[in-house]
RNA sequence: GGGGAGGUGCCAGAGUGGUUGAAUGGGACGGUCUCGAAAACCGUUGUGGGCUCCGGUCCACCGAGGGUUCGAAUCCCUCCCUCCCCGCCA
């Protein structure tokens, strides 16, 4: 959510932001119009309320019945006008809120302007592309051959885009989760175990509603959403709180499953486990003072990269351009790992500084140590790697000619010492 | 699932229709005192919003949302949450 004052005082900034994101700028004018209408209505209705309050006090003090009756009658009429105006204000505010909540964050000056993901900028590539003296197989062939991945049974018990991990496959994923969480703990994050279902206000606070309702699973009976990412409950953690400056920054890490309907990407990435309706992820999250968020974004990026390095991945860091930037984000780095079987770079992490965008929606502030006015915090989020794509990279890059897969050394403690899955 | 109690400011806790945005106590912060501290005393201590000659002023907020009334923290309705007892399930 953007600051209404910012939109009012600097509409061109917002228009440019929308343009750079390849979006329609007309909502800005609509907001300005509604904002003006709202303030005009408020001036009227508040004057009436002030009058009613004052006269009502007089009525309370008045002893004379006739005077009281006259005043009560007058105030009854004022009350009717207040009700009508209040209704108008509520309508205008609802419309204003609906439009404002659909405006994305303003990209950072350092976010390159571009029209689509084609114009994302590769900042750096680390490691060499692995070489094979045989034709490396994609994971959708490798996994079933090893008996650790079962697509048919996944679709049988649930439907398309669901799969079953079996035996060492399931264990490998669990090893990755434990490894990542422990690594993030060493990097200074505090582990959280969170609800996997959240209320509407929580999803709104994280910026997933109303815009992305189509992508969410919902229990309509209980009015609860299944989390699409741990970012949602991690934002909710301090919703409607005023933190102390001394508490900041807060570093959190959490493992959660993620549930996404993927209506937008129907027909895309249908092969393998790259894009499922249910997948696991370890997430990093920060609450910071505004002046620290730029620096800490780099820490979070380094922490995500450290995970890739420890697993022996060849990876590259991309800077997203305005055309591909997420709704909440001002600046985002994507980390992509090379997968030798399907021959592509897979996005395993997205590290973003959303500044005060989520904090405004979720109402998360901090009180400066000098006792000044409470200010919105900045929040940052980043995947400590999405699990399916990490699994793909391990299976495809560590495969051997006989179809077996070498387990990365750092994971072996959680694999009962198993060195090769065969 | 059945029965009962409750949700008020940073905390505890009054307040059942009219100067109550909210008593009282505690905490925190500032000041006086002190070599310093404690004690004591004095003061300050919410959020959002409108207008503003930027000195203020007005509006809203006592779990959330509606309603009654000239006027609601106080009355009514719905929902949410917490606690206790019983039942049920793990």
Coordinates of N, CA and C in Angstrom, one line a residue, chain A residues 140-352:
Chain A
X140 N 12.5 -35.7 -14.5 CA 11.2 -36.4 -14.7 C 11.5 -37.8 -15.2
X141 N 12.7 -38.0 -15.8 CA 13.1 -39.4 -16.1 C 13.9 -40.1 -15.0
X142 N 14.8 -39.3 -14.5 CA 15.7 -39.8 -13.4 C 14.9 -40.2 -12.2
X143 N 14.1 -39.3 -11.7 CA 13.4 -39.6 -10.4 C 12.5 -40.9 -10.5
X144 N 11.7 -41.1 -11.4 CA 10.9 -42.3 -11.5 C 11.8 -43.5 -11.7
X145 N 12.9 -43.4 -12.5 CA 13.8 -44.5 -12.7 C 14.4 -45.0 -11.4
X146 N 14.7 -44.0 -10.5 CA 15.3 -44.3 -9.2 C 14.3 -44.7 -8.2
X147 N 13.0 -44.6 -8.6 CA 11.9 -45.0 -7.6 C 11.7 -44.0 -6.5
X148 N 12.2 -42.7 -6.7 CA 12.0 -41.7 -5.6 C 11.0 -40.7 -6.0
X149 N 10.4 -40.7 -7.2 CA 9.5 -39.7 -7.6 C 8.4 -40.4 -8.4
X150 N 7.1 -40.2 -8.0 CA 6.0 -40.9 -8.6 C 4.9 -39.9 -9.0
X151 N 4.8 -39.6 -10.3 CA 3.9 -38.7 -10.8 C 2.5 -39.3 -10.9
X152 N 2.4 -40.5 -11.3 CA 1.1 -41.2 -11.5 C 0.3 -41.2 -10.2
X153 N 0.9 -41.6 -9.2 CA 0.2 -41.7 -7.9 C -0.2 -40.3 -7.4
X154 N 0.7 -39.3 -7.6 CA 0.3 -38.0 -7.2 C -1.0 -37.5 -7.9
X155 N -1.0 -37.7 -9.2 CA -2.3 -37.3 -9.9 C -3.4 -38.2 -9.5
X156 N -3.1 -39.5 -9.2 CA -4.3 -40.3 -8.8 C -4.9 -39.9 -7.5
X157 N -4.1 -39.6 -6.5 CA -4.7 -39.2 -5.2 C -5.2 -37.8 -5.2
X158 N -4.6 -36.9 -6.0 CA -5.1 -35.5 -6.0 C -5.4 -35.0 -7.3
X159 N -4.5 -34.9 -8.2 CA -4.8 -34.4 -9.6 C -3.5 -33.9 -10.2
X160 N -3.6 -33.1 -11.3 CA -2.5 -32.7 -12.0 C -1.6 -31.7 -11.1
X161 N -0.3 -31.7 -11.4 CA 0.6 -30.8 -10.7 C 0.8 -31.3 -9.2
X162 N 0.5 -32.6 -8.9 CA 0.8 -33.1 -7.6 C 1.7 -34.4 -7.9
X163 N 2.6 -34.7 -7.0 CA 3.5 -35.8 -7.1 C 3.8 -36.3 -5.8
X164 N 4.4 -37.5 -5.8 CA 4.8 -38.2 -4.5 C 6.3 -38.3 -4.5
X165 N 7.0 -37.9 -3.4 CA 8.4 -38.2 -3.3 C 8.5 -39.5 -2.4
X166 N 9.3 -40.4 -2.8 CA 9.4 -41.7 -2.0 C 10.8 -42.0 -1.5
X167 N 10.8 -42.7 -0.4 CA 12.1 -43.2 0.1 C 13.2 -42.1 0.2
X168 N 14.3 -42.3 -0.4 CA 15.4 -41.4 -0.4 C 15.0 -40.0 -1.0
X169 N 14.1 -40.0 -1.9 CA 13.6 -38.7 -2.4 C 13.0 -37.8 -1.4
X170 N 12.1 -38.5 -0.6 CA 11.4 -37.7 0.5 C 12.4 -37.3 1.5
X171 N 13.3 -38.2 1.8 CA 14.3 -38.0 2.8 C 15.3 -36.8 2.4
X172 N 15.6 -36.8 1.1 CA 16.5 -35.8 0.5 C 15.8 -34.4 0.7
X173 N 14.5 -34.3 0.5 CA 13.8 -33.0 0.6 C 13.9 -32.6 2.1
X174 N 13.6 -33.6 3.0 CA 13.6 -33.3 4.4 C 15.0 -32.9 4.8
X175 N 16.0 -33.5 4.3 CA 17.4 -33.1 4.6 C 17.7 -31.7 4.2
X176 N 17.2 -31.3 3.0 CA 17.4 -30.0 2.5 C 16.8 -28.9 3.4
X177 N 15.6 -29.3 3.9 CA 14.8 -28.3 4.8 C 15.6 -28.1 6.1
X178 N 16.1 -29.3 6.7 CA 16.8 -29.2 7.9 C 18.2 -28.4 7.7
X179 N 18.8 -28.7 6.6 CA 20.1 -28.1 6.3 C 19.9 -26.6 6.1
X180 N 18.9 -26.2 5.4 CA 18.7 -24.8 5.1 C 18.3 -24.0 6.4
X181 N 17.4 -24.6 7.2 CA 17.0 -23.9 8.4 C 18.2 -23.8 9.4
X182 N 19.0 -24.8 9.5 CA 20.2 -24.7 10.3 C 21.2 -23.7 9.8
X183 N 21.4 -23.7 8.5 CA 22.3 -22.6 7.9 C 21.8 -21.2 8.3
X184 N 20.5 -21.0 8.1 CA 19.9 -19.7 8.3 C 20.0 -19.3 9.8
X185 N 19.9 -20.3 10.7 CA 20.0 -20.0 12.1 C 21.5 -19.5 12.4
X186 N 22.5 -20.2 11.7 CA 23.8 -19.7 11.9 C 24.0 -18.4 11.3
X187 N 23.3 -18.0 10.3 CA 23.4 -16.7 9.7 C 22.7 -15.6 10.5
X188 N 22.0 -16.0 11.6 CA 21.4 -15.0 12.5 C 19.9 -15.0 12.5
X189 N 19.3 -15.9 11.8 CA 17.8 -15.9 11.7 C 17.2 -16.7 12.9
X190 N 16.0 -16.4 13.3 CA 15.4 -17.2 14.3 C 14.3 -18.0 13.7
X191 N 14.3 -19.3 13.9 CA 13.4 -20.2 13.3 C 11.9 -20.0 13.8
X192 N 11.0 -20.1 12.9 CA 9.6 -20.0 13.3 C 8.8 -21.1 12.7
X193 N 7.9 -21.7 13.5 CA 7.0 -22.7 13.0 C 5.6 -22.0 13.0
X194 N 5.0 -21.9 11.8 CA 3.9 -21.0 11.6 C 2.6 -21.7 11.2
X195 N 1.5 -21.1 11.4 CA 0.2 -21.7 10.9 C 0.3 -21.7 9.4
X196 N -0.2 -22.8 8.8 CA -0.2 -22.9 7.3 C -1.5 -22.3 6.7
X197 N -2.4 -21.9 7.6 CA -3.7 -21.3 7.2 C -3.8 -20.0 7.9
X198 N -4.3 -19.0 7.1 CA -4.3 -17.6 7.7 C -5.6 -16.9 7.3
X199 N -5.9 -15.9 8.1 CA -7.2 -15.2 7.9 C -7.0 -14.2 6.8
X200 N -8.1 -13.6 6.3 CA -8.1 -12.7 5.2 C -7.2 -11.5 5.5
X201 N -7.3 -10.9 6.7 CA -6.5 -9.7 7.0 C -5.0 -10.0 6.9
X202 N -4.6 -11.2 7.2 CA -3.2 -11.5 7.1 C -2.7 -11.6 5.7
X203 N -3.6 -12.2 4.8 CA -3.2 -12.2 3.4 C -3.2 -10.8 2.8
X204 N -4.1 -10.0 3.2 CA -4.1 -8.6 2.7 C -2.9 -7.9 3.1
X205 N -2.5 -8.1 4.4 CA -1.3 -7.4 4.9 C -0.1 -7.7 4.2
X206 N 0.0 -9.0 3.7 CA 1.2 -9.4 3.0 C 1.1 -9.0 1.5
X207 N 0.0 -8.4 1.1 CA -0.1 -7.9 -0.3 C -0.6 -8.9 -1.3
X208 N -1.1 -10.0 -0.8 CA -1.5 -11.1 -1.7 C -3.0 -10.9 -2.1
X209 N -3.7 -10.1 -1.3 CA -5.1 -9.8 -1.6 C -5.2 -8.3 -1.8
X210 N -6.1 -7.8 -2.6 CA -7.1 -8.6 -3.4 C -6.6 -9.1 -4.7
X211 N -5.4 -8.6 -5.1 CA -5.0 -8.8 -6.5 C -4.8 -10.3 -6.9
X212 N -4.3 -11.1 -5.9 CA -3.9 -12.5 -6.3 C -4.8 -13.5 -5.7
X213 N -6.1 -13.2 -5.5 CA -7.1 -14.1 -4.9 C -7.2 -15.3 -5.8
X214 N -7.1 -15.2 -7.1 CA -7.2 -16.3 -8.0 C -6.1 -17.4 -7.8
X215 N -5.0 -17.0 -7.2 CA -3.9 -17.9 -7.0 C -3.9 -18.6 -5.7
X216 N -4.9 -18.3 -4.8 CA -4.9 -18.8 -3.5 C -6.0 -19.9 -3.3
X217 N -5.6 -20.9 -2.5 CA -6.6 -21.9 -2.0 C -7.3 -21.4 -0.8
X218 N -8.6 -21.6 -0.7 CA -9.3 -21.1 0.4 C -10.3 -22.1 1.0
X219 N -10.4 -22.1 2.3 CA -11.4 -22.9 3.0 C -12.6 -21.9 3.2
X220 N -13.6 -22.0 2.3 CA -14.7 -21.1 2.4 C -15.5 -21.2 3.6
X221 N -15.6 -22.4 4.2 CA -16.4 -22.7 5.3 C -15.9 -21.9 6.6
X222 N -14.5 -22.0 6.7 CA -13.9 -21.3 7.8 C -13.3 -20.0 7.5
X223 N -13.4 -19.6 6.2 CA -12.9 -18.3 5.8 C -11.4 -18.2 6.0
X224 N -10.7 -19.3 5.7 CA -9.2 -19.3 5.9 C -8.5 -19.6 4.6
X225 N -7.3 -18.9 4.4 CA -6.5 -19.2 3.2 C -5.4 -20.1 3.5
X226 N -5.0 -21.0 2.6 CA -3.8 -21.8 2.7 C -2.6 -20.9 2.3
X227 N -1.5 -20.9 3.0 CA -0.5 -19.9 2.7 C 0.2 -20.2 1.3
X228 N 0.4 -19.2 0.5 CA 1.0 -19.4 -0.8 C 2.5 -19.3 -0.6
X229 N 3.0 -18.7 0.5 CA 4.4 -18.6 0.9 C 4.4 -18.2 2.4
X230 N 5.6 -18.6 3.0 CA 5.7 -18.3 4.4 C 5.8 -16.8 4.7
X231 N 6.0 -16.0 3.6 CA 6.1 -14.6 3.7 C 4.8 -14.0 4.3
X232 N 3.7 -14.7 4.0 CA 2.4 -14.2 4.5 C 2.3 -14.3 6.0
X233 N 2.4 -15.5 6.6 CA 2.4 -15.5 8.1 C 3.5 -14.8 8.7
X234 N 4.7 -14.7 8.0 CA 5.8 -14.0 8.6 C 5.5 -12.5 8.7
X235 N 4.8 -12.0 7.7 CA 4.4 -10.6 7.8 C 3.3 -10.4 8.9
X236 N 2.4 -11.4 9.0 CA 1.4 -11.3 9.9 C 1.9 -11.4 11.4
X237 N 3.0 -11.9 11.6 CA 3.6 -12.1 12.9 C 3.5 -10.8 13.7
X238 N 3.9 -9.7 13.1 CA 3.9 -8.4 13.9 C 2.8 -7.4 13.4
X239 N 1.8 -8.0 12.7 CA 0.7 -7.1 12.3 C 0.1 -6.4 13.4
X240 N -0.2 -5.1 13.2 CA -0.8 -4.2 14.2 C 0.0 -4.1 15.5
X241 N 1.4 -4.2 15.3 CA 2.2 -4.0 16.5 C 3.1 -2.8 16.3
X242 N 3.5 -2.2 17.5 CA 4.5 -1.2 17.4 C 5.7 -1.8 18.1
X243 N 6.8 -2.0 17.4 CA 8.0 -2.6 17.9 C 8.9 -1.5 18.5
X244 N 9.8 -1.9 19.4 CA 10.8 -1.0 19.9 C 12.0 -1.0 19.0
X245 N 12.6 0.2 18.8 CA 13.7 0.3 17.9 C 14.8 -0.7 18.3
X246 N 15.0 -0.9 19.6 CA 16.1 -1.8 20.1 C 15.9 -3.2 19.6
X247 N 14.6 -3.6 19.3 CA 14.3 -5.0 18.8 C 14.8 -5.2 17.4
X248 N 15.0 -4.1 16.7 CA 15.3 -4.2 15.2 C 16.8 -4.3 15.0
X249 N 17.2 -5.0 13.9 CA 16.4 -5.7 13.0 C 16.0 -7.1 13.5
X250 N 14.8 -7.6 13.1 CA 14.4 -9.0 13.4 C 14.7 -9.8 12.2
X251 N 15.4 -10.9 12.4 CA 15.6 -11.9 11.3 C 14.9 -13.2 11.6
X252 N 14.0 -13.6 10.7 CA 13.2 -14.8 10.8 C 13.5 -15.8 9.7
X253 N 13.4 -17.1 10.0 CA 13.4 -18.1 9.0 C 12.3 -19.1 9.3
X254 N 11.7 -19.6 8.3 CA 10.6 -20.6 8.5 C 10.5 -21.5 7.3
X255 N 10.2 -22.8 7.6 CA 9.8 -23.7 6.6 C 8.3 -23.8 6.6
X256 N 7.7 -23.7 5.4 CA 6.3 -24.0 5.3 C 6.0 -24.7 3.9
X257 N 5.0 -25.5 3.8 CA 4.5 -25.8 2.5 C 3.9 -24.5 1.9
X258 N 3.8 -24.5 0.6 CA 3.2 -23.4 -0.1 C 2.1 -23.9 -1.1
X259 N 1.0 -23.3 -1.1 CA -0.1 -23.8 -1.9 C -0.5 -22.7 -2.9
X260 N -0.5 -23.1 -4.2 CA -0.8 -22.1 -5.2 C -1.7 -22.7 -6.3
X261 N -2.7 -22.0 -6.7 CA -3.6 -22.6 -7.7 C -3.0 -22.5 -9.1
X262 N -2.0 -21.5 -9.4 CA -1.3 -21.4 -10.6 C -2.3 -21.3 -11.8
X263 N -3.4 -20.5 -11.6 CA -4.3 -20.3 -12.7 C -3.6 -19.5 -13.8
X264 N -2.7 -18.6 -13.4 CA -2.0 -17.7 -14.3 C -1.1 -18.5 -15.3
X265 N -0.6 -19.6 -14.8 CA 0.4 -20.3 -15.6 C -0.1 -21.7 -16.1
X266 N -1.4 -21.7 -16.3 CA -2.0 -23.0 -16.8 C -1.3 -23.4 -18.1
X267 N -0.9 -24.6 -18.1 CA -0.3 -25.1 -19.4 C 1.2 -24.9 -19.4
X268 N 1.8 -24.1 -18.5 CA 3.2 -23.8 -18.5 C 3.9 -24.7 -17.5
X269 N 5.1 -25.1 -17.7 CA 5.9 -25.9 -16.8 C 5.2 -27.1 -16.3
X270 N 4.4 -27.7 -17.1 CA 3.6 -28.8 -16.6 C 4.4 -30.1 -16.4
X271 N 5.6 -30.2 -17.0 CA 6.4 -31.4 -16.9 C 7.3 -31.3 -15.6
X272 N 7.3 -32.4 -14.9 CA 8.2 -32.5 -13.7 C 7.7 -31.8 -12.5
X273 N 8.6 -31.4 -11.6 CA 8.1 -30.9 -10.3 C 8.5 -29.4 -10.2
X274 N 8.7 -28.8 -11.3 CA 9.1 -27.3 -11.3 C 8.0 -26.4 -10.8
X275 N 6.8 -26.7 -11.1 CA 5.7 -25.9 -10.7 C 4.5 -26.7 -10.3
X276 N 4.4 -26.9 -9.0 CA 3.3 -27.7 -8.4 C 2.3 -26.9 -7.7
X277 N 1.2 -27.4 -7.4 CA 0.2 -26.7 -6.6 C 0.6 -26.7 -5.1
X278 N 1.4 -27.7 -4.7 CA 1.9 -27.7 -3.3 C 3.4 -27.9 -3.4
X279 N 4.1 -27.0 -2.8 CA 5.6 -27.2 -2.7 C 6.1 -26.7 -1.4
X280 N 7.3 -27.1 -1.1 CA 7.9 -26.7 0.2 C 8.9 -25.6 0.0
X281 N 9.1 -24.7 1.0 CA 10.0 -23.6 0.8 C 10.5 -23.3 2.2
X282 N 11.8 -22.9 2.3 CA 12.3 -22.3 3.5 C 12.5 -20.8 3.1
X283 N 12.0 -20.0 4.0 CA 12.0 -18.6 3.8 C 12.8 -17.8 4.8
X284 N 13.4 -16.7 4.3 CA 14.0 -15.7 5.2 C 13.2 -14.4 5.2
X285 N 13.2 -13.8 6.3 CA 12.3 -12.6 6.4 C 13.0 -11.6 7.4
X286 N 12.9 -10.3 7.1 CA 13.5 -9.3 8.0 C 12.5 -8.2 8.3
X287 N 12.6 -7.7 9.5 CA 11.9 -6.4 9.8 C 13.1 -5.5 10.2
X288 N 13.1 -4.3 9.5 CA 14.3 -3.4 9.8 C 13.8 -2.0 9.9
X289 N 14.8 -1.1 10.4 CA 14.6 0.3 10.3 C 14.7 0.7 8.8
X290 N 14.0 1.7 8.4 CA 14.1 2.1 7.0 C 15.5 2.4 6.5
X291 N 16.3 3.0 7.3 CA 17.7 3.3 6.9 C 18.6 2.0 6.7
X292 N 18.1 0.9 7.3 CA 19.0 -0.3 7.2 C 18.6 -1.3 6.1
X293 N 17.4 -1.0 5.5 CA 16.9 -2.1 4.6 C 17.7 -2.3 3.3
X294 N 18.3 -1.3 2.8 CA 19.2 -1.5 1.6 C 20.4 -2.3 1.9
X295 N 21.0 -2.1 3.0 CA 22.2 -2.9 3.4 C 21.8 -4.3 3.7
X296 N 20.7 -4.5 4.4 CA 20.3 -5.9 4.8 C 19.8 -6.7 3.6
X297 N 19.3 -6.0 2.5 CA 18.9 -6.7 1.3 C 20.1 -7.5 0.8
X298 N 21.3 -6.8 0.9 CA 22.5 -7.5 0.4 C 22.9 -8.7 1.3
X299 N 22.7 -8.5 2.6 CA 23.0 -9.7 3.4 C 22.1 -10.8 3.1
X300 N 20.8 -10.5 2.9 CA 19.9 -11.6 2.6 C 20.2 -12.3 1.3
X301 N 20.6 -11.5 0.3 CA 21.1 -12.1 -1.0 C 22.3 -13.0 -0.8
X302 N 23.2 -12.5 0.0 CA 24.4 -13.3 0.3 C 24.1 -14.6 1.0
X303 N 23.1 -14.5 1.9 CA 22.7 -15.7 2.7 C 22.0 -16.7 1.7
X304 N 21.3 -16.3 0.8 CA 20.6 -17.2 -0.2 C 21.7 -17.8 -1.1
X305 N 22.7 -16.9 -1.5 CA 23.8 -17.4 -2.3 C 24.6 -18.5 -1.6
X306 N 24.8 -18.3 -0.3 CA 25.6 -19.2 0.5 C 24.9 -20.6 0.5
X307 N 23.6 -20.6 0.5 CA 22.9 -21.9 0.4 C 23.2 -22.6 -0.9
X308 N 23.2 -21.8 -2.0 CA 23.5 -22.4 -3.3 C 24.9 -22.9 -3.4
X309 N 25.8 -22.1 -2.8 CA 27.3 -22.5 -2.8 C 27.5 -23.8 -2.1
X310 N 26.9 -23.9 -0.9 CA 27.1 -25.0 0.0 C 26.6 -26.3 -0.7
X311 N 25.6 -26.2 -1.6 CA 25.1 -27.3 -2.3 C 25.8 -27.6 -3.6
X312 N 26.8 -26.7 -3.8 CA 27.6 -26.9 -5.0 C 27.0 -26.5 -6.3
X313 N 26.0 -25.6 -6.2 CA 25.3 -25.2 -7.4 C 26.1 -24.2 -8.3
X314 N 25.9 -24.3 -9.6 CA 26.3 -23.2 -10.5 C 25.0 -22.3 -10.5
X315 N 25.2 -21.0 -10.2 CA 24.0 -20.2 -10.1 C 24.4 -18.8 -10.7
X316 N 23.3 -18.0 -11.0 CA 23.5 -16.7 -11.4 C 22.5 -15.8 -10.7
X317 N 23.0 -14.5 -10.5 CA 22.1 -13.6 -9.8 C 21.6 -12.6 -10.8
X318 N 20.3 -12.4 -10.8 CA 19.7 -11.4 -11.7 C 19.1 -10.3 -10.9
X319 N 19.1 -9.2 -11.6 CA 18.3 -8.0 -11.1 C 17.1 -7.9 -11.9
X320 N 15.9 -7.9 -11.2 CA 14.7 -7.8 -12.0 C 14.5 -6.4 -12.5
X321 N 13.9 -6.3 -13.7 CA 13.6 -5.0 -14.2 C 12.1 -4.7 -13.8
X322 N 11.7 -3.4 -14.1 CA 10.4 -3.0 -13.6 C 9.3 -3.8 -14.2
X323 N 9.5 -4.4 -15.4 CA 8.4 -5.1 -16.1 C 8.2 -6.5 -15.4
X324 N 9.1 -7.0 -14.6 CA 9.0 -8.3 -14.1 C 8.9 -8.2 -12.5
X325 N 9.1 -7.1 -12.0 CA 9.1 -6.9 -10.5 C 7.8 -7.3 -9.9
X326 N 7.9 -8.0 -8.8 CA 6.7 -8.3 -8.0 C 5.9 -7.1 -7.5
X327 N 4.6 -7.4 -7.3 CA 3.7 -6.3 -6.9 C 4.2 -5.6 -5.6
X328 N 4.7 -6.3 -4.6 CA 5.1 -5.7 -3.4 C 6.4 -5.0 -3.4
X329 N 7.2 -5.4 -4.4 CA 8.7 -5.2 -4.3 C 9.1 -3.9 -4.9
X330 N 10.2 -3.3 -4.3 CA 10.8 -2.1 -4.8 C 12.1 -2.5 -5.6
X331 N 12.7 -3.6 -5.1 CA 13.9 -4.1 -5.7 C 14.1 -5.5 -5.4
X332 N 14.4 -6.3 -6.4 CA 14.4 -7.8 -6.3 C 15.6 -8.4 -7.0
X333 N 16.3 -9.3 -6.3 CA 17.3 -10.2 -7.0 C 16.7 -11.5 -7.1
X334 N 16.8 -12.1 -8.2 CA 16.5 -13.6 -8.4 C 17.8 -14.4 -8.5
X335 N 17.7 -15.5 -7.8 CA 18.9 -16.4 -8.0 C 18.4 -17.6 -8.7
X336 N 19.1 -17.9 -9.8 CA 18.8 -19.1 -10.6 C 19.9 -20.1 -10.6
X337 N 19.5 -21.4 -10.5 CA 20.5 -22.4 -10.5 C 20.4 -23.2 -11.9
X338 N 21.5 -23.6 -12.3 CA 21.6 -24.4 -13.5 C 21.1 -25.8 -13.3
X339 N 20.2 -26.3 -14.2 CA 19.8 -27.7 -14.1 C 20.2 -28.3 -15.4
X340 N 21.1 -29.3 -15.3 CA 21.7 -29.9 -16.5 C 20.8 -30.8 -17.3
X341 N 19.8 -31.3 -16.7 CA 18.9 -32.3 -17.4 C 17.9 -31.6 -18.3
X342 N 17.2 -30.6 -17.7 CA 16.2 -29.9 -18.5 C 16.8 -28.7 -19.2
X343 N 18.1 -28.5 -18.9 CA 18.9 -27.5 -19.6 C 18.3 -26.1 -19.4
X344 N 18.0 -25.7 -18.2 CA 17.6 -24.3 -18.0 C 18.0 -23.8 -16.7
X345 N 18.0 -22.5 -16.6 CA 18.2 -21.8 -15.3 C 16.9 -21.8 -14.5
X346 N 16.9 -22.3 -13.3 CA 15.7 -22.4 -12.5 C 15.7 -21.4 -11.4
X347 N 14.7 -20.6 -11.3 CA 14.6 -19.6 -10.2 C 14.4 -20.3 -8.9
X348 N 15.3 -20.3 -8.0 CA 15.2 -20.9 -6.7 C 15.0 -20.0 -5.6
X349 N 15.3 -18.7 -5.8 CA 15.2 -17.7 -4.8 C 14.9 -16.3 -5.4
X350 N 14.1 -15.6 -4.6 CA 13.8 -14.2 -5.0 C 13.9 -13.4 -3.7
X351 N 14.8 -12.5 -3.8 CA 15.1 -11.7 -2.6 C 14.7 -10.3 -2.8
X352 N 13.8 -9.8 -2.0 CA 13.2 -8.4 -2.2 C 13.2 -7.5 -1.0

